[in-house]
Amino acid sequence: MEFGWTDDQRRRRQQAEAFASARLVGEMRERDRDAVFARPLWDACAEFGLQRMLVPPDCGGSGEDLLTAIAAFEGIGYGGRDNGLLFSIAAHCATCEGPIGAFGTEAQQRAWLPGLAEGRLIGATGITEAESGSSALDLATSAVRDGDEWVLRGIKTFVTNAPVADLFIIYARTGSGFGGISCFLVPRDTPRLTVGPAIEKMGLRTSPIAPVHLDECRVPSTNVVGGVGSGSLIFSQTIEVERLLVMAPAIGVMERLLERSIAHARQRKVGATVIGKHQAVAHRIADMELQIEGARLLLYRAAWQRMRHGNAARESALAKLAVSEAYVEVCRSAMQIFGGYGYTVECEIERELRDALAATLYVGTSEIQRNLVAGLKGVG
Ligand SMILES: Cc1cc2nc3c(=O)[nH]c(=O)nc-3n(C[C@H](O)[C@H](O)[C@H](O)COP(=O)(O)OP(=O)(O)OC[C@H]3O[C@@H](n4cnc5c(N)ncnc54)[C@H](O)[C@@H]3O)c2cc1C
């Protein structure tokens, strides 16, 4: 067993942290308040190389491995403050670049991956519908073949990046059962595709999200990804990476909050005693450390498993569950240690907590991760 980073991974983590603390910290309160997606910061991340990490070199990427990408996303989570922007980038990489890179034809890869990797284009993915969230594959959006085209009809909701996206990956029904779902590339300028008004949300406010209406949208048959009927397979493969990549920044955020909490516990005096001397506070710090370390190890282990064996259904579900639950708990603990000041906007922990609360919902809720793990054990 080897628990260390390679020199290259350590370097990428440090570069990411330095980049994020220089570029992704300022004006955060205003952007959060006004729900602003900052395109210049998206572009800065692209210049840093974040959007290209998992794209193969012959398609404009840097072809790095999943653990190295996780190291970089973790570093950005630690150094930066814009969790929403990072969530948008992780979704773009995992759910748009990912399926095109793994399942797309050469023509699809050449047409789309360079622009997505450079950050010139923004990707979004629509699977969720009003009646199918946790049961994602029960979707009703249909695609019907008409000559050399497919006609898509339905409404996707909660589509991250939709208000700013250039390309949508849309999962639609082309038949029945597991093999009855297909995955389509739908460019933003496709006639009869409309993006609904942005959905206001509690946290991750700098990550734009909206419904997408497909009102008999026609796309050429060459826009099917991975062949007709491959949608469920593509989705299940993609979501393993997505669970890991979107959760990686949380490790960095939690580490930063723990360091802040320790510093505060060591200097804040109430009466004659620094609060860290109270066992209740000290144990909370120990529990934060335990939560972060457990989450971190499951995350790295799942990424290692995926890289080594190309399949990490159980490991990625466990990692997603552990990191998201730890994320919420660590933010709550930090707020508790900071007392009343922790609840103020100025302290900036309340924003981290609002951002963290989404993590037990997106990419499969905590209940769904538990169902998955139990199901793989033959229970439930
Ligand atoms: C910030 C954010 C970004 C998102 N981005 C995208 C995106 O880019 N693209 C996209 O397609 N979707 C996206 N989603 C949607 C997300 O995938 C769904 O919200 C999620 O899968 C849950 O579905 P739902 O909201 O319909 O909840 P529901 O499925 O209605 O679930 C409601 C509650 O019931 C529980 N529940 C449901 N079924 C079961 C079960 N079988 N066993 C136990 N409990 C169950 C759930 O755990 C939950 O607590 C995003 C969501 C959020 C919050």
Coordinates of C-alpha atoms and ligand atoms in Angstrom, one line a residue:
M1 CA 0.0 0.0 0.0
E2 CA 1.2 3.4 -0.9
F3 CA -0.6 6.5 0.5
G4 CA 1.7 9.2 -0.9
W5 CA 1.1 11.6 -3.8
T6 CA 3.6 11.5 -6.6
D7 CA 5.8 14.5 -7.0
D8 CA 3.7 15.6 -10.0
Q9 CA 0.4 15.3 -8.0
R10 CA 1.8 17.2 -5.1
R11 CA 3.0 19.9 -7.4
R12 CA -0.4 20.2 -9.1
R13 CA -2.1 20.5 -5.7
Q14 CA 0.3 23.3 -4.7
Q15 CA -0.1 25.1 -8.0
A16 CA -3.9 24.9 -7.8
E17 CA -3.9 26.2 -4.2
A18 CA -1.6 29.1 -5.2
F19 CA -3.7 29.9 -8.3
A20 CA -7.0 29.8 -6.4
S21 CA -5.8 31.9 -3.4
A22 CA -4.6 34.6 -5.9
R23 CA -7.6 34.5 -8.2
L24 CA -10.7 32.9 -6.7
V25 CA -11.1 34.7 -3.4
G26 CA -12.0 38.3 -4.1
E27 CA -15.6 39.7 -4.2
M28 CA -17.0 36.4 -3.2
R29 CA -19.6 37.9 -0.9
E30 CA -21.0 40.1 -3.7
R31 CA -21.0 37.3 -6.3
D32 CA -22.8 35.0 -3.8
R33 CA -25.3 37.6 -2.9
D34 CA -26.1 38.5 -6.6
A35 CA -25.7 34.9 -7.9
V36 CA -23.1 35.8 -10.5
F37 CA -21.4 33.3 -12.6
A38 CA -18.0 34.9 -13.3
R39 CA -17.0 34.1 -16.9
P40 CA -13.6 35.8 -16.4
L41 CA -12.9 33.4 -13.6
W42 CA -14.1 30.4 -15.6
D43 CA -11.6 31.6 -18.3
A44 CA -8.8 32.0 -15.7
C45 CA -9.4 28.4 -14.5
A46 CA -9.2 27.3 -18.1
E47 CA -6.0 29.2 -18.6
F48 CA -4.7 27.4 -15.4
G49 CA -5.6 24.2 -17.2
L50 CA -8.4 22.9 -15.0
Q51 CA -11.0 22.2 -17.7
R52 CA -8.5 20.2 -19.8
M53 CA -7.0 17.9 -17.2
L54 CA -9.1 14.8 -18.1
V55 CA -9.2 15.4 -21.8
P56 CA -6.8 13.3 -24.0
P57 CA -3.8 15.2 -25.4
D58 CA -4.8 14.6 -29.0
C59 CA -8.1 16.4 -28.3
G60 CA -6.6 19.5 -26.7
G61 CA -6.4 18.2 -23.2
S62 CA -3.5 17.5 -20.8
G63 CA -4.5 13.9 -20.4
E64 CA -3.9 13.7 -16.6
D65 CA -5.2 10.9 -14.5
L66 CA -8.2 11.1 -12.1
L67 CA -6.1 11.3 -8.9
T68 CA -4.1 14.2 -10.3
A69 CA -7.3 16.0 -11.2
I70 CA -8.6 15.3 -7.7
A71 CA -5.4 16.8 -6.3
A72 CA -5.9 19.9 -8.3
F73 CA -9.6 20.3 -7.5
E74 CA -8.9 19.7 -3.8
G75 CA -6.2 22.4 -4.0
I76 CA -8.6 24.9 -5.6
G77 CA -11.1 24.1 -2.9
Y78 CA -8.5 24.9 -0.2
G79 CA -7.1 28.0 -1.8
G80 CA -10.3 29.5 -3.4
R81 CA -13.7 30.5 -2.1
D82 CA -15.9 30.1 -5.2
N83 CA -17.4 26.6 -4.6
G84 CA -20.2 27.3 -7.2
L85 CA -17.7 28.0 -10.0
L86 CA -15.7 24.9 -9.1
F87 CA -18.9 22.8 -9.0
S88 CA -19.8 24.1 -12.5
I89 CA -16.3 23.2 -13.8
A90 CA -16.4 19.7 -12.2
A91 CA -19.8 19.1 -13.9
H92 CA -18.5 20.3 -17.2
C93 CA -15.5 18.0 -17.0
A94 CA -17.1 14.9 -15.6
T95 CA -20.5 14.9 -17.3
C96 CA -19.8 16.6 -20.7
E97 CA -16.2 16.1 -21.6
G98 CA -16.2 12.7 -19.8
P99 CA -18.8 10.9 -22.0
I100 CA -17.6 12.4 -25.2
G101 CA -14.0 11.4 -24.4
A102 CA -14.9 7.9 -23.4
F103 CA -17.8 7.1 -25.7
G104 CA -17.8 9.7 -28.5
T105 CA -16.9 9.1 -32.1
E106 CA -13.6 10.5 -33.4
A107 CA -15.6 13.2 -35.2
Q108 CA -17.6 14.1 -32.1
Q109 CA -14.3 14.3 -30.1
R110 CA -12.6 16.5 -32.6
A111 CA -15.7 18.8 -33.0
W112 CA -16.2 19.4 -29.3
L113 CA -13.4 18.4 -27.0
P114 CA -10.8 21.1 -27.9
G115 CA -13.3 23.9 -27.3
L116 CA -14.5 22.3 -24.0
A117 CA -10.9 21.6 -22.8
E118 CA -9.9 25.2 -23.6
G119 CA -12.9 26.5 -21.6
R120 CA -14.0 28.4 -24.8
L121 CA -17.2 26.2 -24.7
I122 CA -19.2 25.3 -21.6
G123 CA -20.9 22.0 -21.2
A124 CA -24.0 20.9 -19.4
T125 CA -25.9 17.7 -18.9
G126 CA -29.6 17.1 -18.6
I127 CA -30.9 13.8 -17.1
T128 CA -33.1 14.9 -14.3
E129 CA -36.8 15.7 -15.0
A130 CA -39.7 16.8 -12.8
E131 CA -40.8 13.2 -12.3
S132 CA -37.4 11.5 -12.3
G133 CA -34.6 12.7 -10.0
S134 CA -33.5 9.9 -7.8
S135 CA -34.9 7.4 -10.3
A136 CA -32.9 9.1 -13.1
L137 CA -33.4 6.3 -15.6
D138 CA -37.2 6.6 -15.4
L139 CA -36.9 9.7 -17.6
A140 CA -39.7 10.5 -20.0
T141 CA -37.9 12.8 -22.5
S142 CA -38.2 11.0 -25.8
A143 CA -36.1 10.8 -29.0
V144 CA -37.7 9.5 -32.1
R145 CA -35.8 8.7 -35.3
D146 CA -36.9 10.5 -38.4
G147 CA -34.7 9.7 -41.4
D148 CA -31.2 10.9 -40.6
E149 CA -32.3 12.9 -37.6
W150 CA -33.6 12.4 -34.1
V151 CA -36.4 14.4 -32.7
L152 CA -36.1 15.2 -29.0
R153 CA -39.1 16.1 -26.8
G154 CA -39.2 16.8 -23.1
I155 CA -38.2 19.1 -20.3
K156 CA -35.0 18.6 -18.2
T157 CA -34.6 20.4 -14.9
F158 CA -31.8 21.3 -12.5
V159 CA -29.3 21.5 -15.4
T160 CA -26.1 23.0 -14.0
N161 CA -24.5 25.5 -16.4
A162 CA -27.6 25.6 -18.6
P163 CA -27.9 29.4 -18.6
V164 CA -24.3 29.7 -20.0
A165 CA -23.9 26.4 -21.8
D166 CA -22.9 25.9 -25.4
L167 CA -23.4 22.2 -25.5
F168 CA -25.9 20.0 -23.8
I169 CA -25.6 16.2 -23.2
I170 CA -29.2 15.1 -23.1
Y171 CA -30.4 11.6 -22.0
A172 CA -33.6 10.6 -23.7
R173 CA -35.7 7.5 -24.2
T174 CA -35.4 5.6 -27.4
G175 CA -36.9 2.4 -26.3
S176 CA -37.8 0.5 -23.1
G177 CA -35.7 -0.8 -20.2
F178 CA -32.0 -0.4 -19.5
G179 CA -31.1 -0.4 -23.2
G180 CA -33.9 2.1 -24.0
I181 CA -32.0 5.3 -23.2
S182 CA -29.6 7.1 -25.5
C183 CA -27.3 10.0 -25.1
F184 CA -27.4 13.0 -27.5
L185 CA -25.2 16.0 -28.2
V186 CA -27.5 19.0 -28.5
P187 CA -25.8 22.3 -29.3
R188 CA -27.2 25.4 -27.7
D189 CA -28.2 26.9 -31.0
T190 CA -30.4 23.9 -32.0
P191 CA -33.8 25.3 -33.1
R192 CA -36.6 24.8 -30.5
L193 CA -34.2 24.3 -27.6
T194 CA -34.9 26.9 -24.9
V195 CA -33.3 27.4 -21.5
G196 CA -35.8 28.4 -18.8
P197 CA -35.2 31.1 -16.2
A198 CA -32.3 30.5 -13.9
I199 CA -33.4 28.6 -10.7
E200 CA -32.6 30.6 -7.5
K201 CA -31.0 28.4 -4.9
M202 CA -29.7 28.5 -1.3
G203 CA -26.0 27.8 -2.0
L204 CA -23.6 27.3 -4.9
R205 CA -25.1 30.5 -6.1
T206 CA -22.3 31.3 -8.5
S207 CA -23.1 28.1 -10.4
P208 CA -26.0 28.8 -12.8
I209 CA -28.8 26.3 -13.1
A210 CA -32.0 26.2 -15.1
P211 CA -34.5 23.9 -16.9
V212 CA -34.0 23.0 -20.5
H213 CA -37.0 22.7 -22.9
L214 CA -36.7 20.4 -25.9
D215 CA -39.7 21.1 -28.1
E216 CA -39.2 18.7 -31.0
C217 CA -35.5 19.6 -31.3
R218 CA -33.9 17.9 -34.3
V219 CA -30.3 16.7 -34.1
P220 CA -28.5 14.6 -36.8
S221 CA -28.1 10.9 -36.1
T222 CA -24.3 11.5 -35.9
N223 CA -25.0 13.3 -32.5
V224 CA -25.8 10.0 -30.7
V225 CA -23.0 9.3 -28.2
G226 CA -21.9 5.7 -27.9
G227 CA -24.6 4.2 -30.1
V228 CA -28.3 4.0 -29.8
G229 CA -29.3 2.4 -26.4
S230 CA -26.0 3.1 -24.7
G231 CA -27.3 5.9 -22.5
S232 CA -27.8 4.0 -19.3
L233 CA -24.3 2.5 -19.5
I234 CA -22.8 5.9 -20.3
F235 CA -24.7 7.5 -17.4
S236 CA -23.6 4.8 -14.9
Q237 CA -19.9 5.1 -16.0
T238 CA -19.9 8.9 -16.0
I239 CA -21.5 9.2 -12.6
E240 CA -18.7 7.3 -10.9
V241 CA -16.2 9.9 -12.0
E242 CA -18.6 12.8 -11.3
R243 CA -19.2 11.6 -7.7
L244 CA -15.4 11.8 -7.1
L245 CA -14.5 15.0 -9.0
V246 CA -17.4 17.1 -7.7
M247 CA -16.6 16.1 -4.1
A248 CA -12.8 16.7 -4.3
P249 CA -12.9 20.4 -3.6
A250 CA -14.8 19.7 -0.4
I251 CA -11.7 18.0 1.0
G252 CA -9.8 21.3 0.5
V253 CA -12.6 23.4 1.9
M254 CA -12.9 21.2 5.0
E255 CA -9.2 21.3 5.6
R256 CA -9.2 25.1 5.5
L257 CA -12.2 25.3 7.9
L258 CA -10.5 22.9 10.3
E259 CA -7.4 25.1 10.3
R260 CA -9.5 28.2 10.9
S261 CA -11.3 26.4 13.7
I262 CA -8.1 25.2 15.4
A263 CA -6.7 28.7 15.2
H264 CA -9.9 30.2 16.7
A265 CA -10.1 27.5 19.4
R266 CA -6.5 28.3 20.5
Q267 CA -6.9 32.0 20.7
R268 CA -10.5 32.8 21.6
K269 CA -10.8 33.4 25.4
V270 CA -14.1 33.3 27.2
G271 CA -13.4 34.5 30.8
A272 CA -10.0 33.3 31.7
T273 CA -10.0 30.2 29.5
V274 CA -9.2 29.7 25.8
I275 CA -12.2 27.7 24.4
G276 CA -9.9 25.0 23.0
K277 CA -9.1 24.0 26.6
H278 CA -12.7 22.8 26.9
Q279 CA -13.0 19.1 26.1
A280 CA -16.3 19.7 24.3
V281 CA -14.5 22.0 21.8
A282 CA -11.3 19.9 21.6
H283 CA -13.3 16.8 20.8
R284 CA -15.2 18.6 18.1
I285 CA -11.8 19.4 16.5
A286 CA -10.9 15.7 16.8
D287 CA -14.2 14.7 15.2
M288 CA -13.6 17.1 12.3
E289 CA -10.2 15.6 11.7
L290 CA -11.7 12.1 11.8
Q291 CA -14.5 13.1 9.4
I292 CA -12.1 14.7 7.0
E293 CA -9.5 11.9 7.0
G294 CA -12.2 9.2 6.6
A295 CA -13.8 11.0 3.7
R296 CA -10.4 11.8 2.1
L297 CA -9.2 8.1 2.2
L298 CA -12.5 6.9 0.7
L299 CA -12.3 9.5 -2.1
Y300 CA -8.6 8.7 -3.0
R301 CA -9.3 4.9 -2.7
A302 CA -12.3 5.2 -5.1
A303 CA -10.3 7.2 -7.6
W304 CA -7.4 4.6 -7.4
Q305 CA -9.9 1.8 -7.9
R306 CA -11.4 3.5 -10.9
M307 CA -8.0 4.2 -12.4
R308 CA -6.8 0.7 -11.8
H309 CA -9.9 -1.3 -12.6
G310 CA -12.1 1.0 -14.6
N311 CA -15.0 0.4 -12.4
A312 CA -15.8 1.7 -8.9
A313 CA -19.5 1.6 -8.3
R314 CA -19.4 0.7 -4.7
E315 CA -16.3 2.8 -3.9
S316 CA -17.6 5.9 -5.6
A317 CA -20.9 5.7 -3.8
L318 CA -19.2 5.2 -0.4
A319 CA -16.9 8.1 -1.2
K320 CA -19.7 10.4 -2.3
L321 CA -21.7 9.6 0.8
A322 CA -18.8 10.0 3.2
V323 CA -17.4 13.3 1.7
S324 CA -20.8 15.0 1.4
E325 CA -22.0 14.0 4.9
A326 CA -18.6 15.0 6.4
Y327 CA -18.7 18.3 4.4
V328 CA -22.0 19.3 6.1
E329 CA -20.9 18.2 9.5
V330 CA -17.5 20.0 9.3
C331 CA -19.1 23.3 8.2
R332 CA -21.6 23.0 11.1
S333 CA -18.8 22.3 13.6
A334 CA -16.8 25.3 12.3
M335 CA -19.8 27.5 12.8
Q336 CA -20.4 26.1 16.3
I337 CA -16.7 26.8 17.3
F338 CA -16.9 30.4 16.0
G339 CA -20.1 31.0 18.0
G340 CA -22.3 33.9 17.1
Y341 CA -19.6 35.3 14.8
G342 CA -19.8 32.0 12.8
Y343 CA -23.4 32.8 11.9
T344 CA -22.5 36.2 10.4
V345 CA -22.0 36.7 6.6
E346 CA -18.7 38.4 7.4
C347 CA -17.3 35.2 8.9
E348 CA -18.0 33.4 5.6
I349 CA -18.7 30.1 7.2
E350 CA -22.5 30.4 6.6
R351 CA -21.8 30.5 2.9
E352 CA -19.6 27.4 3.1
L353 CA -22.5 25.6 4.9
R354 CA -25.1 26.7 2.4
D355 CA -22.8 25.4 -0.4
A356 CA -22.1 22.2 1.5
L357 CA -25.8 21.4 2.0
A358 CA -26.3 20.7 -1.7
A359 CA -23.7 17.9 -1.6
T360 CA -26.0 15.4 0.0
L361 CA -28.5 16.0 -2.8
Y362 CA -26.7 16.3 -6.2
V363 CA -25.2 13.4 -8.1
G364 CA -27.5 11.1 -6.2
T365 CA -28.8 11.9 -2.7
S366 CA -27.2 10.2 0.4
E367 CA -30.2 7.9 0.5
I368 CA -29.5 6.8 -3.1
Q369 CA -25.8 6.2 -2.3
R370 CA -26.9 4.0 0.7
N371 CA -29.4 2.1 -1.6
L372 CA -26.6 1.5 -4.1
V373 CA -24.1 0.2 -1.5
A374 CA -26.8 -2.0 0.2
G375 CA -28.0 -3.3 -3.2
L376 CA -24.4 -4.3 -4.1
K377 CA -24.4 -6.3 -0.8
G378 CA -27.6 -8.0 -1.9
V379 CA -29.8 -6.1 0.6
G380 CA -32.7 -3.7 0.0
Ligands
LIG1 C1 -27.0 21.9 -7.0 C2 -27.6 20.9 -7.9 C3 -27.1 20.7 -9.2 C4 -27.7 19.7 -10.0 N1 -27.2 19.6 -11.3 C5 -27.8 18.7 -12.1 C6 -27.4 18.6 -13.5 O1 -26.5 19.3 -13.9 N2 -28.1 17.8 -14.3 C7 -29.1 17.0 -13.9 O2 -29.7 16.3 -14.7 N3 -29.5 17.1 -12.6 C8 -28.9 17.9 -11.7 N4 -29.4 18.0 -10.4 C9 -30.5 17.2 -10.0 C10 -30.1 16.1 -9.0 O3 -29.5 15.1 -9.6 C11 -31.4 15.7 -8.3 O4 -31.9 16.8 -7.5 C12 -31.2 14.5 -7.4 O5 -30.9 13.3 -8.1 C13 -32.4 14.2 -6.5 O6 -33.6 14.1 -7.3 P1 -34.9 15.0 -6.9 O7 -34.4 16.3 -6.6 O8 -35.9 14.7 -7.9 O9 -35.3 14.3 -5.5 P2 -36.3 13.1 -5.3 O10 -35.9 12.0 -6.2 O11 -37.7 13.6 -5.4 O12 -36.0 12.7 -3.8 C14 -36.7 13.3 -2.7 C15 -36.2 12.6 -1.4 O13 -36.7 11.3 -1.4 C16 -35.6 10.4 -1.3 N5 -35.7 9.2 -2.1 C17 -36.1 9.2 -3.4 N6 -36.1 7.9 -3.9 C18 -35.6 7.1 -2.9 C19 -35.4 5.8 -2.7 N7 -35.6 4.9 -3.7 N8 -34.9 5.3 -1.5 C20 -34.7 6.2 -0.5 N9 -35.0 7.5 -0.6 C21 -35.4 8.0 -1.7 C22 -34.3 11.2 -1.7 O14 -33.1 10.7 -1.2 C23 -34.7 12.6 -1.2 O15 -34.4 12.7 0.1 C24 -28.8 18.9 -9.5 C25 -29.3 19.1 -8.2 C26 -28.7 20.1 -7.4 C27 -29.3 20.3 -6.0

